[in-house]
Amino acid sequence: MLDRADQALSIRRQCMLLGIARSGVYRPPQPANDNDLALMQRIDELFTAWPFLGSRRMTAMLKAEGLQVNRKRVQRLMRKMGIAALGPKPNTTKPAPGHKIYPYLLRNMTIDRPNQVWAADITYLPIGRGFLYLVAIIDWASRAVLAWRLSNTMDVSFCVAALEEALATYGTPEIFNTDQGSQFTSVAFTGALVGAGIKISMDGRGRWMDNVFIERLWRSLKHEDIYLKGYADGREAKAGIASWIAFYNDRRLHQSLGYRTPMAVWRERMQAAQAVDMVDNADALTTCPQQFQQTESLAA
């Protein structure tokens, strides 16, 4: 991913473009110990069920379960997992230098057609004696998962890879919605969206309801697959997640979609939208040939 031999771009500049902390390039991340991993799994289970839990309430709940923890340790592990309380709070964190924060564009918007709005998010997955991060891109109207990637780091490259796959396979959305995480505000990610002519929308910081459908996806994935299967390693997890997402897209019926599957809805609505476009294009055609025929008839 990083090219140390690149003479044109310094390591510092490459890190900035990819949204990677420079310290992580020179110092590999330390693996979590077994006690931390067990605690992180429980934190993930609680957070998946109640995404408004901050470190203070999380610590209290863990203590109520008989675990010997303090808030400082819980805060450290939640930061490592990339999670924070998803409720309204003062915006005390400034964007990383050079990372533009875009406005939220979906308020009061009716979203009822495919490729109108896509959304992306990252979640933590406990896997064996470690963990991975999963990014997914979904179509808002149909709930279909368009692309996903696993990574053992929180850098932006796996997010960009998922975005490129979705664009290549499913076309271009009008709007792309994310949270304000450094991966999604990075030059690499926003540049790819701007280059494709896509409007960028970003949630209010800490407002999970702004991206509610993808939060529901994480809850379903974890309760129906990750927590039940207990994958031993990344290879097992990748195969298992691929199988579950295929089930979710093509076989899992959604009540909110009229008991149809996400991918069936995406295809149906895409075909309907294309049919409307064809009619609109036909209405816009010039009538010169008809007028010409009428003129020829009169001349005769």
PDB file of C-alpha atoms in Angstrom:
ATOM      1  CA  MET A   1       0.000   0.000   0.000  1.00  0.00           C
ATOM      2  CA  LEU A   2       2.767   2.466   0.965  1.00  0.00           C
ATOM      3  CA  ASP A   3       5.676   2.764  -1.451  1.00  0.00           C
ATOM      4  CA  ARG A   4       8.830   3.574   0.525  1.00  0.00           C
ATOM      5  CA  ALA A   5      10.796   3.852  -2.708  1.00  0.00           C
ATOM      6  CA  ASP A   6       8.538   6.555  -4.148  1.00  0.00           C
ATOM      7  CA  GLN A   7      10.698   9.604  -4.771  1.00  0.00           C
ATOM      8  CA  ALA A   8       7.783  11.894  -5.669  1.00  0.00           C
ATOM      9  CA  LEU A   9       5.676  11.364  -2.533  1.00  0.00           C
ATOM     10  CA  SER A  10       7.129  11.277   0.964  1.00  0.00           C
ATOM     11  CA  ILE A  11       5.906   8.737   3.541  1.00  0.00           C
ATOM     12  CA  ARG A  12       4.245  11.626   5.375  1.00  0.00           C
ATOM     13  CA  ARG A  13       2.364  12.712   2.228  1.00  0.00           C
ATOM     14  CA  GLN A  14       1.339   9.120   1.377  1.00  0.00           C
ATOM     15  CA  CYS A  15       0.009   8.653   4.917  1.00  0.00           C
ATOM     16  CA  MET A  16      -2.010  11.854   4.650  1.00  0.00           C
ATOM     17  CA  LEU A  17      -3.548  10.826   1.320  1.00  0.00           C
ATOM     18  CA  LEU A  18      -4.416   7.346   2.619  1.00  0.00           C
ATOM     19  CA  GLY A  19      -5.660   8.548   5.999  1.00  0.00           C
ATOM     20  CA  ILE A  20      -3.072   6.500   7.917  1.00  0.00           C
ATOM     21  CA  ALA A  21      -1.332   7.584  11.131  1.00  0.00           C
ATOM     22  CA  ARG A  22       2.395   7.895  10.406  1.00  0.00           C
ATOM     23  CA  SER A  23       3.236   6.275  13.738  1.00  0.00           C
ATOM     24  CA  GLY A  24       1.575   3.067  12.577  1.00  0.00           C
ATOM     25  CA  VAL A  25       3.924   2.839   9.598  1.00  0.00           C
ATOM     26  CA  TYR A  26       7.065   2.837  11.694  1.00  0.00           C
ATOM     27  CA  ARG A  27       5.700   0.943  14.704  1.00  0.00           C
ATOM     28  CA  PRO A  28       3.542  -2.143  14.062  1.00  0.00           C
ATOM     29  CA  PRO A  29       0.403  -2.384  16.227  1.00  0.00           C
ATOM     30  CA  GLN A  30       0.720  -4.439  19.410  1.00  0.00           C
ATOM     31  CA  PRO A  31      -1.573  -7.480  19.549  1.00  0.00           C
ATOM     32  CA  ALA A  32      -4.259  -7.468  22.229  1.00  0.00           C
ATOM     33  CA  ASN A  33      -3.907  -9.988  25.056  1.00  0.00           C
ATOM     34  CA  ASP A  34      -6.519 -12.660  25.727  1.00  0.00           C
ATOM     35  CA  ASN A  35      -8.132 -10.724  28.599  1.00  0.00           C
ATOM     36  CA  ASP A  36      -8.524  -7.629  26.436  1.00  0.00           C
ATOM     37  CA  LEU A  37      -9.906  -9.679  23.539  1.00  0.00           C
ATOM     38  CA  ALA A  38     -12.550 -11.282  25.763  1.00  0.00           C
ATOM     39  CA  LEU A  39     -13.515  -7.884  27.143  1.00  0.00           C
ATOM     40  CA  MET A  40     -13.606  -6.353  23.655  1.00  0.00           C
ATOM     41  CA  GLN A  41     -15.968  -9.086  22.487  1.00  0.00           C
ATOM     42  CA  ARG A  42     -18.343  -8.329  25.353  1.00  0.00           C
ATOM     43  CA  ILE A  43     -18.108  -4.584  24.692  1.00  0.00           C
ATOM     44  CA  ASP A  44     -18.969  -5.248  21.046  1.00  0.00           C
ATOM     45  CA  GLU A  45     -22.003  -7.351  22.011  1.00  0.00           C
ATOM     46  CA  LEU A  46     -23.301  -4.642  24.353  1.00  0.00           C
ATOM     47  CA  PHE A  47     -22.580  -1.845  21.896  1.00  0.00           C
ATOM     48  CA  THR A  48     -24.305  -3.691  19.049  1.00  0.00           C
ATOM     49  CA  ALA A  49     -27.425  -3.994  21.203  1.00  0.00           C
ATOM     50  CA  TRP A  50     -27.265  -0.440  22.600  1.00  0.00           C
ATOM     51  CA  PRO A  51     -25.189   1.836  20.325  1.00  0.00           C
ATOM     52  CA  PHE A  52     -25.772   4.867  22.565  1.00  0.00           C
ATOM     53  CA  LEU A  53     -23.505   3.456  25.308  1.00  0.00           C
ATOM     54  CA  GLY A  54     -20.488   5.619  26.059  1.00  0.00           C
ATOM     55  CA  SER A  55     -17.491   4.512  28.092  1.00  0.00           C
ATOM     56  CA  ARG A  56     -19.064   5.573  31.420  1.00  0.00           C
ATOM     57  CA  ARG A  57     -22.255   3.539  30.965  1.00  0.00           C
ATOM     58  CA  MET A  58     -20.345   0.704  29.324  1.00  0.00           C
ATOM     59  CA  THR A  59     -18.052   0.482  32.357  1.00  0.00           C
ATOM     60  CA  ALA A  60     -21.052   0.448  34.705  1.00  0.00           C
ATOM     61  CA  MET A  61     -22.738  -2.352  32.748  1.00  0.00           C
ATOM     62  CA  LEU A  62     -19.561  -4.441  32.677  1.00  0.00           C
ATOM     63  CA  LYS A  63     -19.107  -3.992  36.433  1.00  0.00           C
ATOM     64  CA  ALA A  64     -22.741  -5.004  36.970  1.00  0.00           C
ATOM     65  CA  GLU A  65     -21.874  -8.270  35.196  1.00  0.00           C
ATOM     66  CA  GLY A  66     -19.101  -8.863  37.727  1.00  0.00           C
ATOM     67  CA  LEU A  67     -16.156  -7.836  35.529  1.00  0.00           C
ATOM     68  CA  GLN A  68     -13.236  -6.010  37.167  1.00  0.00           C
ATOM     69  CA  VAL A  69     -12.754  -3.026  34.865  1.00  0.00           C
ATOM     70  CA  ASN A  70     -12.222   0.701  35.107  1.00  0.00           C
ATOM     71  CA  ARG A  71     -13.334   3.439  32.761  1.00  0.00           C
ATOM     72  CA  LYS A  72      -9.807   4.195  31.522  1.00  0.00           C
ATOM     73  CA  ARG A  73      -9.398   0.627  30.257  1.00  0.00           C
ATOM     74  CA  VAL A  74     -12.845   0.614  28.647  1.00  0.00           C
ATOM     75  CA  GLN A  75     -12.101   3.920  26.899  1.00  0.00           C
ATOM     76  CA  ARG A  76      -8.807   2.550  25.571  1.00  0.00           C
ATOM     77  CA  LEU A  77     -10.437  -0.598  24.186  1.00  0.00           C
ATOM     78  CA  MET A  78     -13.371   1.278  22.643  1.00  0.00           C
ATOM     79  CA  ARG A  79     -10.900   3.549  20.849  1.00  0.00           C
ATOM     80  CA  LYS A  80      -9.015   0.490  19.611  1.00  0.00           C
ATOM     81  CA  MET A  81     -12.291  -0.957  18.345  1.00  0.00           C
ATOM     82  CA  GLY A  82     -13.169   2.290  16.588  1.00  0.00           C
ATOM     83  CA  ILE A  83     -16.451   2.799  18.441  1.00  0.00           C
ATOM     84  CA  ALA A  84     -17.907   5.666  20.460  1.00  0.00           C
ATOM     85  CA  ALA A  85     -21.287   6.524  21.930  1.00  0.00           C
ATOM     86  CA  LEU A  86     -23.704   7.216  19.088  1.00  0.00           C
ATOM     87  CA  GLY A  87     -25.736   9.983  20.637  1.00  0.00           C
ATOM     88  CA  PRO A  88     -25.799  13.786  20.295  1.00  0.00           C
ATOM     89  CA  LYS A  89     -22.851  15.424  22.037  1.00  0.00           C
ATOM     90  CA  PRO A  90     -20.739  18.574  21.704  1.00  0.00           C
ATOM     91  CA  ASN A  91     -18.418  18.491  18.708  1.00  0.00           C
ATOM     92  CA  THR A  92     -15.075  18.843  20.455  1.00  0.00           C
ATOM     93  CA  THR A  93     -13.012  16.983  17.862  1.00  0.00           C
ATOM     94  CA  LYS A  94     -11.589  18.878  14.918  1.00  0.00           C
ATOM     95  CA  PRO A  95     -11.274  17.219  11.511  1.00  0.00           C
ATOM     96  CA  ALA A  96      -7.819  16.005  10.577  1.00  0.00           C
ATOM     97  CA  PRO A  97      -5.786  18.653   8.717  1.00  0.00           C
ATOM     98  CA  GLY A  98      -6.889  18.820   5.084  1.00  0.00           C
ATOM     99  CA  HIS A  99      -9.987  16.692   5.666  1.00  0.00           C
ATOM    100  CA  LYS A 100     -13.132  18.577   4.636  1.00  0.00           C
ATOM    101  CA  ILE A 101     -16.366  17.829   6.485  1.00  0.00           C
ATOM    102  CA  TYR A 102     -19.392  17.847   4.173  1.00  0.00           C
ATOM    103  CA  PRO A 103     -22.988  18.760   5.162  1.00  0.00           C
ATOM    104  CA  TYR A 104     -25.716  16.197   5.810  1.00  0.00           C
ATOM    105  CA  LEU A 105     -27.894  16.113   2.683  1.00  0.00           C
ATOM    106  CA  LEU A 106     -30.538  13.517   3.563  1.00  0.00           C
ATOM    107  CA  ARG A 107     -32.669  15.454   6.038  1.00  0.00           C
ATOM    108  CA  ASN A 108     -36.356  15.321   4.982  1.00  0.00           C
ATOM    109  CA  MET A 109     -35.378  13.669   1.694  1.00  0.00           C
ATOM    110  CA  THR A 110     -37.600  10.960   0.181  1.00  0.00           C
ATOM    111  CA  ILE A 111     -35.298   8.099  -0.844  1.00  0.00           C
ATOM    112  CA  ASP A 112     -37.209   5.639  -3.007  1.00  0.00           C
ATOM    113  CA  ARG A 113     -35.059   4.586  -5.946  1.00  0.00           C
ATOM    114  CA  PRO A 114     -31.831   2.604  -6.399  1.00  0.00           C
ATOM    115  CA  ASN A 115     -28.560   4.500  -6.733  1.00  0.00           C
ATOM    116  CA  GLN A 116     -30.172   7.612  -5.289  1.00  0.00           C
ATOM    117  CA  VAL A 117     -28.220   7.282  -2.032  1.00  0.00           C
ATOM    118  CA  TRP A 118     -25.462   4.890  -1.003  1.00  0.00           C
ATOM    119  CA  ALA A 119     -24.032   4.674   2.505  1.00  0.00           C
ATOM    120  CA  ALA A 120     -20.892   3.199   4.060  1.00  0.00           C
ATOM    121  CA  ASP A 121     -19.742   2.339   7.553  1.00  0.00           C
ATOM    122  CA  ILE A 122     -17.067   0.339   9.397  1.00  0.00           C
ATOM    123  CA  THR A 123     -17.635  -2.104  12.237  1.00  0.00           C
ATOM    124  CA  TYR A 124     -15.444  -4.152  14.592  1.00  0.00           C
ATOM    125  CA  LEU A 125     -15.598  -7.964  14.413  1.00  0.00           C
ATOM    126  CA  PRO A 126     -14.209 -10.302  17.102  1.00  0.00           C
ATOM    127  CA  ILE A 127     -12.476 -13.139  15.246  1.00  0.00           C
ATOM    128  CA  GLY A 128     -10.681 -16.001  17.018  1.00  0.00           C
ATOM    129  CA  ARG A 129      -7.869 -14.635  19.177  1.00  0.00           C
ATOM    130  CA  GLY A 130      -8.001 -11.263  17.467  1.00  0.00           C
ATOM    131  CA  PHE A 131     -10.300  -8.983  15.524  1.00  0.00           C
ATOM    132  CA  LEU A 132     -10.926  -7.483  12.100  1.00  0.00           C
ATOM    133  CA  TYR A 133     -12.657  -4.421  10.707  1.00  0.00           C
ATOM    134  CA  LEU A 134     -15.434  -4.700   8.111  1.00  0.00           C
ATOM    135  CA  VAL A 135     -16.559  -1.936   5.763  1.00  0.00           C
ATOM    136  CA  ALA A 136     -19.761  -2.266   3.750  1.00  0.00           C
ATOM    137  CA  ILE A 137     -21.463  -0.108   1.140  1.00  0.00           C
ATOM    138  CA  ILE A 138     -25.244  -0.341   0.868  1.00  0.00           C
ATOM    139  CA  ASP A 139     -27.932   1.091  -1.373  1.00  0.00           C
ATOM    140  CA  TRP A 140     -30.245   3.031   0.933  1.00  0.00           C
ATOM    141  CA  ALA A 141     -33.555   2.458  -0.894  1.00  0.00           C
ATOM    142  CA  SER A 142     -33.194  -1.312  -1.269  1.00  0.00           C
ATOM    143  CA  ARG A 143     -30.871  -2.090   1.708  1.00  0.00           C
ATOM    144  CA  ALA A 144     -28.724  -4.175  -0.687  1.00  0.00           C
ATOM    145  CA  VAL A 145     -25.052  -4.675   0.215  1.00  0.00           C
ATOM    146  CA  LEU A 146     -23.160  -3.572  -2.895  1.00  0.00           C
ATOM    147  CA  ALA A 147     -19.583  -4.216  -1.753  1.00  0.00           C
ATOM    148  CA  TRP A 148     -17.584  -5.030   1.379  1.00  0.00           C
ATOM    149  CA  ARG A 149     -14.007  -5.543   2.527  1.00  0.00           C
ATOM    150  CA  LEU A 150     -12.188  -6.883   5.609  1.00  0.00           C
ATOM    151  CA  SER A 151      -9.016  -5.375   7.072  1.00  0.00           C
ATOM    152  CA  ASN A 152      -6.845  -5.760  10.171  1.00  0.00           C
ATOM    153  CA  THR A 153      -6.178  -2.000  10.254  1.00  0.00           C
ATOM    154  CA  MET A 154      -8.366   1.087  10.118  1.00  0.00           C
ATOM    155  CA  ASP A 155      -6.570   2.740   7.187  1.00  0.00           C
ATOM    156  CA  VAL A 156      -8.548   3.962   4.207  1.00  0.00           C
ATOM    157  CA  SER A 157      -7.324   1.551   1.526  1.00  0.00           C
ATOM    158  CA  PHE A 158      -9.918  -1.179   2.181  1.00  0.00           C
ATOM    159  CA  CYS A 159     -12.687   1.452   2.122  1.00  0.00           C
ATOM    160  CA  VAL A 160     -11.514   2.753  -1.253  1.00  0.00           C
ATOM    161  CA  ALA A 161     -11.308  -0.824  -2.589  1.00  0.00           C
ATOM    162  CA  ALA A 162     -14.943  -1.457  -1.589  1.00  0.00           C
ATOM    163  CA  LEU A 163     -16.026   1.829  -3.164  1.00  0.00           C
ATOM    164  CA  GLU A 164     -14.267   1.040  -6.447  1.00  0.00           C
ATOM    165  CA  GLU A 165     -15.919  -2.393  -6.601  1.00  0.00           C
ATOM    166  CA  ALA A 166     -19.391  -0.948  -5.956  1.00  0.00           C
ATOM    167  CA  LEU A 167     -18.969   1.732  -8.629  1.00  0.00           C
ATOM    168  CA  ALA A 168     -17.672  -0.778 -11.173  1.00  0.00           C
ATOM    169  CA  THR A 169     -20.515  -3.241 -10.512  1.00  0.00           C
ATOM    170  CA  TYR A 170     -23.591  -1.144  -9.751  1.00  0.00           C
ATOM    171  CA  GLY A 171     -23.062   2.243 -11.365  1.00  0.00           C
ATOM    172  CA  THR A 172     -22.905   5.670  -9.737  1.00  0.00           C
ATOM    173  CA  PRO A 173     -25.123   6.983  -6.940  1.00  0.00           C
ATOM    174  CA  GLU A 174     -26.342  10.553  -6.762  1.00  0.00           C
ATOM    175  CA  ILE A 175     -25.349  10.932  -3.085  1.00  0.00           C
ATOM    176  CA  PHE A 176     -22.913   9.012  -0.862  1.00  0.00           C
ATOM    177  CA  ASN A 177     -23.503   9.207   2.910  1.00  0.00           C
ATOM    178  CA  THR A 178     -20.978   8.349   5.649  1.00  0.00           C
ATOM    179  CA  ASP A 179     -20.057   9.350   9.168  1.00  0.00           C
ATOM    180  CA  GLN A 180     -17.178  11.720   9.856  1.00  0.00           C
ATOM    181  CA  GLY A 181     -14.570   9.018  10.424  1.00  0.00           C
ATOM    182  CA  SER A 182     -11.068   9.773   9.182  1.00  0.00           C
ATOM    183  CA  GLN A 183     -11.304   7.037   6.539  1.00  0.00           C
ATOM    184  CA  PHE A 184     -14.331   8.670   4.908  1.00  0.00           C
ATOM    185  CA  THR A 185     -13.071  12.252   5.219  1.00  0.00           C
ATOM    186  CA  SER A 186      -9.664  11.323   3.773  1.00  0.00           C
ATOM    187  CA  VAL A 187      -8.473  12.813   0.502  1.00  0.00           C
ATOM    188  CA  ALA A 188      -8.307   9.335  -1.051  1.00  0.00           C
ATOM    189  CA  PHE A 189     -11.971   8.512  -0.328  1.00  0.00           C
ATOM    190  CA  THR A 190     -13.611  11.880  -0.932  1.00  0.00           C
ATOM    191  CA  GLY A 191     -11.445  12.388  -4.008  1.00  0.00           C
ATOM    192  CA  ALA A 192     -12.804   9.178  -5.540  1.00  0.00           C
ATOM    193  CA  LEU A 193     -16.374  10.374  -4.925  1.00  0.00           C
ATOM    194  CA  VAL A 194     -15.791  13.869  -6.265  1.00  0.00           C
ATOM    195  CA  GLY A 195     -14.004  12.432  -9.294  1.00  0.00           C
ATOM    196  CA  ALA A 196     -17.075  10.319 -10.073  1.00  0.00           C
ATOM    197  CA  GLY A 197     -19.388  13.339  -9.788  1.00  0.00           C
ATOM    198  CA  ILE A 198     -21.071  12.080  -6.593  1.00  0.00           C
ATOM    199  CA  LYS A 199     -22.466  14.448  -3.962  1.00  0.00           C
ATOM    200  CA  ILE A 200     -21.042  13.783  -0.490  1.00  0.00           C
ATOM    201  CA  SER A 201     -23.195  13.733   2.645  1.00  0.00           C
ATOM    202  CA  MET A 202     -21.856  13.255   6.170  1.00  0.00           C
ATOM    203  CA  ASP A 203     -23.758  12.503   9.368  1.00  0.00           C
ATOM    204  CA  GLY A 204     -23.755  14.838  12.305  1.00  0.00           C
ATOM    205  CA  ARG A 205     -20.942  13.620  14.578  1.00  0.00           C
ATOM    206  CA  GLY A 206     -22.175  10.870  16.872  1.00  0.00           C
ATOM    207  CA  ARG A 207     -25.659  10.610  15.309  1.00  0.00           C
ATOM    208  CA  TRP A 208     -26.194   6.936  14.461  1.00  0.00           C
ATOM    209  CA  MET A 209     -29.787   7.547  13.291  1.00  0.00           C
ATOM    210  CA  ASP A 210     -28.372   9.410  10.279  1.00  0.00           C
ATOM    211  CA  ASN A 211     -27.076   6.064   8.986  1.00  0.00           C
ATOM    212  CA  VAL A 212     -29.649   3.805  10.610  1.00  0.00           C
ATOM    213  CA  PHE A 213     -29.956   1.176   7.883  1.00  0.00           C
ATOM    214  CA  ILE A 214     -26.303   0.194   7.952  1.00  0.00           C
ATOM    215  CA  GLU A 215     -26.388   0.042  11.763  1.00  0.00           C
ATOM    216  CA  ARG A 216     -29.244  -2.464  11.418  1.00  0.00           C
ATOM    217  CA  LEU A 217     -27.124  -4.420   8.950  1.00  0.00           C
ATOM    218  CA  TRP A 218     -24.334  -4.724  11.543  1.00  0.00           C
ATOM    219  CA  ARG A 219     -26.791  -5.898  14.202  1.00  0.00           C
ATOM    220  CA  SER A 220     -28.207  -8.578  11.897  1.00  0.00           C
ATOM    221  CA  LEU A 221     -24.778  -9.767  10.730  1.00  0.00           C
ATOM    222  CA  LYS A 222     -23.408 -10.101  14.241  1.00  0.00           C
ATOM    223  CA  HIS A 223     -26.410 -11.770  15.840  1.00  0.00           C
ATOM    224  CA  GLU A 224     -27.176 -14.077  12.912  1.00  0.00           C
ATOM    225  CA  ASP A 225     -23.599 -14.991  11.977  1.00  0.00           C
ATOM    226  CA  ILE A 226     -20.523 -13.631  13.785  1.00  0.00           C
ATOM    227  CA  TYR A 227     -21.560 -14.377  17.379  1.00  0.00           C
ATOM    228  CA  LEU A 228     -23.053 -17.758  16.457  1.00  0.00           C
ATOM    229  CA  LYS A 229     -20.212 -19.064  14.294  1.00  0.00           C
ATOM    230  CA  GLY A 230     -17.187 -17.956  16.342  1.00  0.00           C
ATOM    231  CA  TYR A 231     -14.792 -17.838  13.368  1.00  0.00           C
ATOM    232  CA  ALA A 232     -11.259 -18.947  14.196  1.00  0.00           C
ATOM    233  CA  ASP A 233      -9.389 -16.719  11.754  1.00  0.00           C
ATOM    234  CA  GLY A 234      -9.706 -14.221   8.924  1.00  0.00           C
ATOM    235  CA  ARG A 235     -10.002 -16.868   6.217  1.00  0.00           C
ATOM    236  CA  GLU A 236     -12.988 -18.498   7.921  1.00  0.00           C
ATOM    237  CA  ALA A 237     -14.522 -15.104   8.630  1.00  0.00           C
ATOM    238  CA  LYS A 238     -14.212 -13.946   5.018  1.00  0.00           C
ATOM    239  CA  ALA A 239     -15.889 -17.084   3.665  1.00  0.00           C
ATOM    240  CA  GLY A 240     -18.613 -16.991   6.310  1.00  0.00           C
ATOM    241  CA  ILE A 241     -19.385 -13.306   5.849  1.00  0.00           C
ATOM    242  CA  ALA A 242     -19.515 -13.756   2.057  1.00  0.00           C
ATOM    243  CA  SER A 243     -22.066 -16.538   2.538  1.00  0.00           C
ATOM    244  CA  TRP A 244     -24.179 -14.495   4.957  1.00  0.00           C
ATOM    245  CA  ILE A 245     -24.186 -11.390   2.736  1.00  0.00           C
ATOM    246  CA  ALA A 246     -25.249 -13.516  -0.252  1.00  0.00           C
ATOM    247  CA  PHE A 247     -28.107 -14.856   1.925  1.00  0.00           C
ATOM    248  CA  TYR A 248     -28.975 -11.339   3.105  1.00  0.00           C
ATOM    249  CA  ASN A 249     -29.031  -9.891  -0.417  1.00  0.00           C
ATOM    250  CA  ASP A 250     -30.829 -12.689  -2.264  1.00  0.00           C
ATOM    251  CA  ARG A 251     -32.797 -14.782   0.240  1.00  0.00           C
ATOM    252  CA  ARG A 252     -33.486 -12.832   3.449  1.00  0.00           C
ATOM    253  CA  LEU A 253     -36.987 -11.314   3.227  1.00  0.00           C
ATOM    254  CA  HIS A 254     -37.495  -7.844   4.707  1.00  0.00           C
ATOM    255  CA  GLN A 255     -40.846  -6.801   6.099  1.00  0.00           C
ATOM    256  CA  SER A 256     -40.102  -3.144   5.301  1.00  0.00           C
ATOM    257  CA  LEU A 257     -39.538  -4.146   1.657  1.00  0.00           C
ATOM    258  CA  GLY A 258     -42.878  -5.943   1.351  1.00  0.00           C
ATOM    259  CA  TYR A 259     -41.284  -9.309   2.184  1.00  0.00           C
ATOM    260  CA  ARG A 260     -38.889  -9.126  -0.730  1.00  0.00           C
ATOM    261  CA  THR A 261     -35.116  -9.408  -0.735  1.00  0.00           C
ATOM    262  CA  PRO A 262     -32.828  -6.361  -0.983  1.00  0.00           C
ATOM    263  CA  MET A 263     -31.299  -7.329  -4.312  1.00  0.00           C
ATOM    264  CA  ALA A 264     -34.705  -8.138  -5.839  1.00  0.00           C
ATOM    265  CA  VAL A 265     -35.899  -4.662  -4.840  1.00  0.00           C
ATOM    266  CA  TRP A 266     -32.728  -3.063  -6.232  1.00  0.00           C
ATOM    267  CA  ARG A 267     -33.227  -4.779  -9.612  1.00  0.00           C
ATOM    268  CA  GLU A 268     -36.962  -4.049  -9.787  1.00  0.00           C
ATOM    269  CA  ARG A 269     -36.557  -0.387  -8.947  1.00  0.00           C
ATOM    270  CA  MET A 270     -33.573  -0.003 -11.247  1.00  0.00           C
ATOM    271  CA  GLN A 271     -35.560  -1.454 -14.137  1.00  0.00           C
ATOM    272  CA  ALA A 272     -38.480   0.861 -13.321  1.00  0.00           C
ATOM    273  CA  ALA A 273     -36.163   3.883 -13.188  1.00  0.00           C
ATOM    274  CA  GLN A 274     -34.606   2.922 -16.531  1.00  0.00           C
ATOM    275  CA  ALA A 275     -38.071   2.593 -18.080  1.00  0.00           C
ATOM    276  CA  VAL A 276     -38.966   6.097 -16.867  1.00  0.00           C
ATOM    277  CA  ASP A 277     -35.709   7.433 -18.311  1.00  0.00           C
ATOM    278  CA  MET A 278     -36.553   5.881 -21.684  1.00  0.00           C
ATOM    279  CA  VAL A 279     -39.971   7.582 -21.701  1.00  0.00           C
ATOM    280  CA  ASP A 280     -38.409  10.903 -20.708  1.00  0.00           C
ATOM    281  CA  ASN A 281     -35.856  10.546 -23.491  1.00  0.00           C
ATOM    282  CA  ALA A 282     -38.609   9.736 -25.993  1.00  0.00           C
ATOM    283  CA  ASP A 283     -40.574  12.828 -24.967  1.00  0.00           C
ATOM    284  CA  ALA A 284     -37.491  14.929 -25.610  1.00  0.00           C
ATOM    285  CA  LEU A 285     -36.980  13.698 -29.185  1.00  0.00           C
ATOM    286  CA  THR A 286     -37.373  16.269 -31.930  1.00  0.00           C
ATOM    287  CA  THR A 287     -40.383  15.937 -34.213  1.00  0.00           C
ATOM    288  CA  CYS A 288     -38.512  17.116 -37.290  1.00  0.00           C
ATOM    289  CA  PRO A 289     -39.056  13.865 -39.250  1.00  0.00           C
ATOM    290  CA  GLN A 290     -42.837  14.122 -38.816  1.00  0.00           C
ATOM    291  CA  GLN A 291     -42.860  17.783 -39.800  1.00  0.00           C
ATOM    292  CA  PHE A 292     -40.739  16.956 -42.831  1.00  0.00           C
ATOM    293  CA  GLN A 293     -43.219  14.282 -43.895  1.00  0.00           C
ATOM    294  CA  GLN A 294     -46.110  16.745 -43.563  1.00  0.00           C
ATOM    295  CA  THR A 295     -44.239  19.298 -45.695  1.00  0.00           C
ATOM    296  CA  GLU A 296     -43.552  16.690 -48.381  1.00  0.00           C
ATOM    297  CA  SER A 297     -47.248  15.734 -48.429  1.00  0.00           C
ATOM    298  CA  LEU A 298     -48.385  19.357 -48.868  1.00  0.00           C
ATOM    299  CA  ALA A 299     -45.867  19.924 -51.668  1.00  0.00           C
ATOM    300  CA  ALA A 300     -47.231  16.936 -53.520  1.00  0.00           C
TER     301      ALA A 300
END
